[in-house]
Amino acid sequence: MKRLTCLFICFFLSEVSGFEIPINGLSEFVDYEDLVELAPGKFQLVAENQRYQEEADQVTLYSYKVQSTITSRMATTMIQSKVVNNSPQPQNVMFDVQIPKGAFISNFSMTVDGTTFRSSIKEKTVGRALYAQARAKGKMAGLVRSRALDMENFRTEVNVLPGAKVQFELHYQEVKWRKLGSYEHRIYLQPGRLAKHLEVDVWVVEPQGIRFLHVPDTFEGHFDGVPVVSKGQQKAHVSFKPTVAQQRICPSCRDTAVDGELVVLYDVKREEKAGELEVFNGYFVHFFAPDNLDPIPKNILFVIDVSGSMWGVKMKQTVEAMKTILDDLRAEDRFSVIDFNQNIRTWRNDLISATKTQVADAKRYIEKIQPSGGTNINEALLRAIFILNEANNLGLLDPNSVSLIILVSDGDPTVGELKLSKIQKNVKENIQDNISLFSLGMGFDVDYDFLKRLSNENRGIAQRIYGNQDTSSQLKKFYNQVSTPLLRNVQFNYPHTSVTDVTQNNFHNYFGGSEIVVAGKFDPAKLDQIESIITATSANTQLVLETLAQMDDLQDFLSKDKHADPDFTRKLWAYLTINQLLAERSLAPTAAAKRRITRSILQMSLDHHIVTPLTSLVIENEAGDERMLADAPPQDPSCCSGALYYGSKVAPDSIPSWANPSPTPMISMLAQGAQVLESTPPPHVMRVENDPHFIIYLPKSQKNICFNIDSEPGKILSLVSDPESGIVINGQLVGAKKPNNGKLSTYFGKLGFYFQSEDVKIEISTEAITLSGGSSTFALSWSDTAQVMNQRVQISVKKEKVVTITLDKEMSFSVLLHRVWKKHPINVDFLGIYIPPTNKFSPHAHGLIGQFMQEPKIHIFNERPGKDPEKPEASMEVKGQKLIVTRGLQKDYRTDLVFGTDVTCWFVHNSGKGFIDGHYKDYFVPQLYSFLKRP
């Protein structure tokens, strides 16, 4: 037997860019680190459009065949490739195909110069063990990832000897879902080179009858006239067989133009009854997609992400699409618009009738949106849910209407609640059963699996929109798909005890252009027909739809067509059931429930021979001494417990206070990018640190003068009070947990900033950062990394470190957070404040720090040894006083938050007496935002 010099195979779901060997940081590959240790020279990654660079006579693609059969929306596809190595040297031969995301691989085989490799489905741990046995004998394999929009790649590569022939054959199956009034079957054709024989055949067999079938031009006219369509009443055939000359990009070119997708669009005939019920071989499938019904009035909330990442073309196209969508609203519809970044804004706090005047006003509102800041998905969704819930509770909604939320977002949450499972829980606990949540994930970076779970769990669907395509048209297409509710409260019933294991989509309402599919099992020995009763509410009436299906009817039809799949009912039931179980598994409330669901998925995967996230495809030769492994990745790797998340969390609760019972308006500030720019801190500042130590830098004298304030917990000290410029900075003291050596230390636990002309108040504590303007409030957590601004004031938060407040880009204030061990017997968390000297304050500024913005003259002289040899003493004249000062060290923590940097200063005793005006008790103020009243 000729020995393979290299064997490589992989199967994966991919959402990342480029090609990469996943070694670190990818949780789904954590058990496969050994797989990437490919032998030197055995494998080389190449770009997609450079897959084959050998001369034309080295490796010949003898044939490339695709056969696809669709029977009652159940599609089975086979892709086969035959290659010959005509080179005198061994060559790497690759089989690389894309299959639709959500399709299940059912079989793969490979014949290399007479040696046949066949596949079997194994439980994942069993598959890994078998692979490890083969690898111990010197066999090689690996895993890679490639970028493929909403697709999965199956890729295998073998190194074959001169003259060897290789045949690859892959089988996969999928269900066709009705969207926008049609079914779409896409086949990705990427042979990589000219093929001597290229054949694609698609057979469509629909017992309901085929209403139309169309093959759009997806190759820019290159293959005009090549697809041949034959259509009957219930059957159709699409043939695509370009000759070698037709495959060439140009008459003298060696490159193939077959690099894209062949698309078949069709729909079935529908009667005005309770859908199409098909019964065969112990399984039934029920398709429900009624037309010709009046639309139900809708209450719709558009929730639009306007964070910084939406800047540019993406936001422009979103705005244009939204303007078109608003024009499509009917007069009986009610709507509002929520846009969010770190802040949550509403165009209207209540649902408004879609009159021409209101629609025009909403358009003007949307046109003025300026993207900036982070992404607070949690609070935006809760605000939308609150508006709908409150309107429903107050009886403001038409009882025959349908309520929708459409979320448009391009990023993961970066502000507010970040844990995805917590956001899901918050939404689930607050949303009422009559509301459907639809999600649009924009771009490559969005966590689409999260949005899909969020929508599926709340009676909606999710759609991905790619930034390199026309965002506007995609958004409008999605809206058209979900914006025409025809039925609500749809319920299926099959009144016979023999009917079991019924599986269905997570539906509540039916929208025009889509379809509800239900499948189940029955005992053919007890039942030869299935009865169905559907109840639903249309725009004007309650419907009861009944139908009856005979098993013999479908059996006679299928037996007359050689291309019909007689096993389609079983496959479709298995496909729906496994997908439903996978969704339930990701949402399982307990570990025990998850284990139970996992066992069910595993058993069904093995019984029906399909690759799922819990199984592996083991490929081996007949002797079993050559073995490879193909894995599907784990389902929803970013979901829920154990997932990594980045950004910030809200403390202490991710449910905002306004969610129940009534909302509080947000302050009208714009939030900007979650990334806070860092700069080198100014070397000389006035600062207050520790318990509390004031360090006053005097620029003219180039001296640091320091003093302590020993007061009581709860007292509020005036740091800066400038009535003329309208600026207040005050600090409230907190005490240590208990005295140390008979003295209770105090620290700043809370700082207040008041900018009177802006009517902006900022409270910074060791727990949170709160902004207020008038009666509006906005909160950030120390676990945030964000920027918030209005016209003059900008607040930057660096996670768990520092808050920087800038006024007019001329005055800045920094607040450092000091965390201590929670179980420390004495110490508590506290704040430090840093203020660079500035001439922007008025001459009348005062306070413990503010008075030194107008620098007093000092004279330090007669330096001499002190009581402590390391702390010399000196005399200081200031403000007509002669003081004894001691030189020592204090800390600046701006560049080293843990250990700090030593700062030399002259220490004034007795709480700064003689250096500060009056007594330190003169600086007590009653409130956190009070101006200092001077005698």
PDB file of N, CA and C in Angstrom, residues 757-796:
ATOM      1  N   SER A 757     -22.447  76.786  35.200  1.00  0.00           N
ATOM      2  CA  SER A 757     -22.909  77.292  33.906  1.00  0.00           C
ATOM      3  C   SER A 757     -23.440  76.180  33.014  1.00  0.00           C
ATOM      4  N   GLU A 758     -22.961  74.958  33.225  1.00  0.00           N
ATOM      5  CA  GLU A 758     -23.431  73.813  32.447  1.00  0.00           C
ATOM      6  C   GLU A 758     -24.552  73.064  33.163  1.00  0.00           C
ATOM      7  N   ASP A 759     -24.811  73.460  34.419  1.00  0.00           N
ATOM      8  CA  ASP A 759     -25.770  72.739  35.268  1.00  0.00           C
ATOM      9  C   ASP A 759     -25.438  71.247  35.299  1.00  0.00           C
ATOM     10  N   VAL A 760     -24.154  70.957  35.440  1.00  0.00           N
ATOM     11  CA  VAL A 760     -23.679  69.572  35.483  1.00  0.00           C
ATOM     12  C   VAL A 760     -23.061  69.303  36.849  1.00  0.00           C
ATOM     13  N   LYS A 761     -23.529  68.231  37.486  1.00  0.00           N
ATOM     14  CA  LYS A 761     -22.970  67.787  38.751  1.00  0.00           C
ATOM     15  C   LYS A 761     -22.426  66.378  38.589  1.00  0.00           C
ATOM     16  N   ILE A 762     -21.239  66.153  39.122  1.00  0.00           N
ATOM     17  CA  ILE A 762     -20.590  64.845  38.996  1.00  0.00           C
ATOM     18  C   ILE A 762     -20.220  64.374  40.391  1.00  0.00           C
ATOM     19  N   GLU A 763     -20.773  63.248  40.783  1.00  0.00           N
ATOM     20  CA  GLU A 763     -20.445  62.649  42.076  1.00  0.00           C
ATOM     21  C   GLU A 763     -19.598  61.414  41.835  1.00  0.00           C
ATOM     22  N   ILE A 764     -18.416  61.398  42.423  1.00  0.00           N
ATOM     23  CA  ILE A 764     -17.512  60.256  42.280  1.00  0.00           C
ATOM     24  C   ILE A 764     -17.310  59.649  43.660  1.00  0.00           C
ATOM     25  N   SER A 765     -17.703  58.404  43.806  1.00  0.00           N
ATOM     26  CA  SER A 765     -17.465  57.673  45.043  1.00  0.00           C
ATOM     27  C   SER A 765     -16.606  56.464  44.719  1.00  0.00           C
ATOM     28  N   THR A 766     -16.288  55.695  45.728  1.00  0.00           N
ATOM     29  CA  THR A 766     -15.513  54.473  45.474  1.00  0.00           C
ATOM     30  C   THR A 766     -16.380  53.396  44.830  1.00  0.00           C
ATOM     31  N   GLU A 767     -17.688  53.641  44.700  1.00  0.00           N
ATOM     32  CA  GLU A 767     -18.603  52.650  44.121  1.00  0.00           C
ATOM     33  C   GLU A 767     -19.007  52.985  42.696  1.00  0.00           C
ATOM     34  N   ALA A 768     -19.226  54.276  42.405  1.00  0.00           N
ATOM     35  CA  ALA A 768     -19.792  54.622  41.099  1.00  0.00           C
ATOM     36  C   ALA A 768     -19.464  56.066  40.765  1.00  0.00           C
ATOM     37  N   ILE A 769     -19.741  56.422  39.509  1.00  0.00           N
ATOM     38  CA  ILE A 769     -19.620  57.788  39.011  1.00  0.00           C
ATOM     39  C   ILE A 769     -20.996  58.191  38.511  1.00  0.00           C
ATOM     40  N   THR A 770     -21.567  59.239  39.086  1.00  0.00           N
ATOM     41  CA  THR A 770     -22.924  59.653  38.730  1.00  0.00           C
ATOM     42  C   THR A 770     -22.895  61.064  38.180  1.00  0.00           C
ATOM     43  N   LEU A 771     -23.538  61.256  37.028  1.00  0.00           N
ATOM     44  CA  LEU A 771     -23.634  62.560  36.389  1.00  0.00           C
ATOM     45  C   LEU A 771     -25.088  62.992  36.448  1.00  0.00           C
ATOM     46  N   SER A 772     -25.322  64.260  36.686  1.00  0.00           N
ATOM     47  CA  SER A 772     -26.688  64.760  36.705  1.00  0.00           C
ATOM     48  C   SER A 772     -26.733  66.143  36.095  1.00  0.00           C
ATOM     49  N   GLY A 773     -27.873  66.410  35.443  1.00  0.00           N
ATOM     50  CA  GLY A 773     -28.131  67.717  34.884  1.00  0.00           C
ATOM     51  C   GLY A 773     -29.599  68.019  35.074  1.00  0.00           C
ATOM     52  N   GLY A 774     -29.924  68.967  35.928  1.00  0.00           N
ATOM     53  CA  GLY A 774     -31.308  69.194  36.280  1.00  0.00           C
ATOM     54  C   GLY A 774     -31.855  67.980  37.014  1.00  0.00           C
ATOM     55  N   SER A 775     -32.926  67.397  36.472  1.00  0.00           N
ATOM     56  CA  SER A 775     -33.508  66.199  37.092  1.00  0.00           C
ATOM     57  C   SER A 775     -33.041  64.915  36.425  1.00  0.00           C
ATOM     58  N   SER A 776     -32.155  65.028  35.445  1.00  0.00           N
ATOM     59  CA  SER A 776     -31.686  63.857  34.720  1.00  0.00           C
ATOM     60  C   SER A 776     -30.420  63.301  35.361  1.00  0.00           C
ATOM     61  N   THR A 777     -30.268  62.005  35.271  1.00  0.00           N
ATOM     62  CA  THR A 777     -29.081  61.364  35.840  1.00  0.00           C
ATOM     63  C   THR A 777     -28.520  60.339  34.878  1.00  0.00           C
ATOM     64  N   PHE A 778     -27.243  60.048  35.062  1.00  0.00           N
ATOM     65  CA  PHE A 778     -26.562  59.034  34.259  1.00  0.00           C
ATOM     66  C   PHE A 778     -25.450  58.442  35.112  1.00  0.00           C
ATOM     67  N   ALA A 779     -25.339  57.137  35.112  1.00  0.00           N
ATOM     68  CA  ALA A 779     -24.385  56.476  36.009  1.00  0.00           C
ATOM     69  C   ALA A 779     -23.378  55.654  35.237  1.00  0.00           C
ATOM     70  N   LEU A 780     -22.153  55.649  35.733  1.00  0.00           N
ATOM     71  CA  LEU A 780     -21.102  54.773  35.248  1.00  0.00           C
ATOM     72  C   LEU A 780     -20.553  54.002  36.440  1.00  0.00           C
ATOM     73  N   SER A 781     -19.890  52.912  36.144  1.00  0.00           N
ATOM     74  CA  SER A 781     -19.237  52.135  37.181  1.00  0.00           C
ATOM     75  C   SER A 781     -17.730  52.296  37.047  1.00  0.00           C
ATOM     76  N   TRP A 782     -17.018  52.018  38.145  1.00  0.00           N
ATOM     77  CA  TRP A 782     -15.559  52.010  38.070  1.00  0.00           C
ATOM     78  C   TRP A 782     -15.059  50.888  37.176  1.00  0.00           C
ATOM     79  N   SER A 783     -15.901  49.924  36.853  1.00  0.00           N
ATOM     80  CA  SER A 783     -15.487  48.874  35.924  1.00  0.00           C
ATOM     81  C   SER A 783     -15.742  49.275  34.478  1.00  0.00           C
ATOM     82  N   ASP A 784     -16.194  50.531  34.260  1.00  0.00           N
ATOM     83  CA  ASP A 784     -16.341  51.057  32.910  1.00  0.00           C
ATOM     84  C   ASP A 784     -15.002  51.563  32.380  1.00  0.00           C
ATOM     85  N   THR A 785     -14.866  51.539  31.072  1.00  0.00           N
ATOM     86  CA  THR A 785     -13.824  52.297  30.380  1.00  0.00           C
ATOM     87  C   THR A 785     -14.554  53.073  29.301  1.00  0.00           C
ATOM     88  N   ALA A 786     -14.653  54.393  29.474  1.00  0.00           N
ATOM     89  CA  ALA A 786     -15.551  55.130  28.591  1.00  0.00           C
ATOM     90  C   ALA A 786     -15.258  56.619  28.665  1.00  0.00           C
ATOM     91  N   GLN A 787     -15.893  57.354  27.751  1.00  0.00           N
ATOM     92  CA  GLN A 787     -15.857  58.810  27.770  1.00  0.00           C
ATOM     93  C   GLN A 787     -17.278  59.325  27.611  1.00  0.00           C
ATOM     94  N   VAL A 788     -17.614  60.347  28.374  1.00  0.00           N
ATOM     95  CA  VAL A 788     -18.924  60.985  28.273  1.00  0.00           C
ATOM     96  C   VAL A 788     -18.690  62.486  28.203  1.00  0.00           C
ATOM     97  N   MET A 789     -19.474  63.150  27.344  1.00  0.00           N
ATOM     98  CA  MET A 789     -19.243  64.587  27.213  1.00  0.00           C
ATOM     99  C   MET A 789     -20.523  65.324  26.878  1.00  0.00           C
ATOM    100  N   ASN A 790     -20.542  66.610  27.269  1.00  0.00           N
ATOM    101  CA  ASN A 790     -21.508  67.533  26.685  1.00  0.00           C
ATOM    102  C   ASN A 790     -20.680  68.597  25.980  1.00  0.00           C
ATOM    103  N   GLN A 791     -21.227  69.776  25.812  1.00  0.00           N
ATOM    104  CA  GLN A 791     -20.510  70.754  24.999  1.00  0.00           C
ATOM    105  C   GLN A 791     -19.178  71.173  25.614  1.00  0.00           C
ATOM    106  N   ARG A 792     -19.128  71.317  26.950  1.00  0.00           N
ATOM    107  CA  ARG A 792     -17.909  71.849  27.580  1.00  0.00           C
ATOM    108  C   ARG A 792     -17.216  70.847  28.490  1.00  0.00           C
ATOM    109  N   VAL A 793     -17.974  69.896  29.031  1.00  0.00           N
ATOM    110  CA  VAL A 793     -17.441  68.984  30.034  1.00  0.00           C
ATOM    111  C   VAL A 793     -17.236  67.606  29.426  1.00  0.00           C
ATOM    112  N   GLN A 794     -16.053  67.048  29.653  1.00  0.00           N
ATOM    113  CA  GLN A 794     -15.768  65.681  29.205  1.00  0.00           C
ATOM    114  C   GLN A 794     -15.305  64.860  30.403  1.00  0.00           C
ATOM    115  N   ILE A 795     -15.893  63.681  30.538  1.00  0.00           N
ATOM    116  CA  ILE A 795     -15.537  62.764  31.625  1.00  0.00           C
ATOM    117  C   ILE A 795     -14.985  61.493  31.011  1.00  0.00           C
ATOM    118  N   SER A 796     -13.773  61.136  31.372  1.00  0.00           N
ATOM    119  CA  SER A 796     -13.147  59.901  30.883  1.00  0.00           C
ATOM    120  C   SER A 796     -12.927  58.958  32.058  1.00  0.00           C
TER     121      SER A 796
END
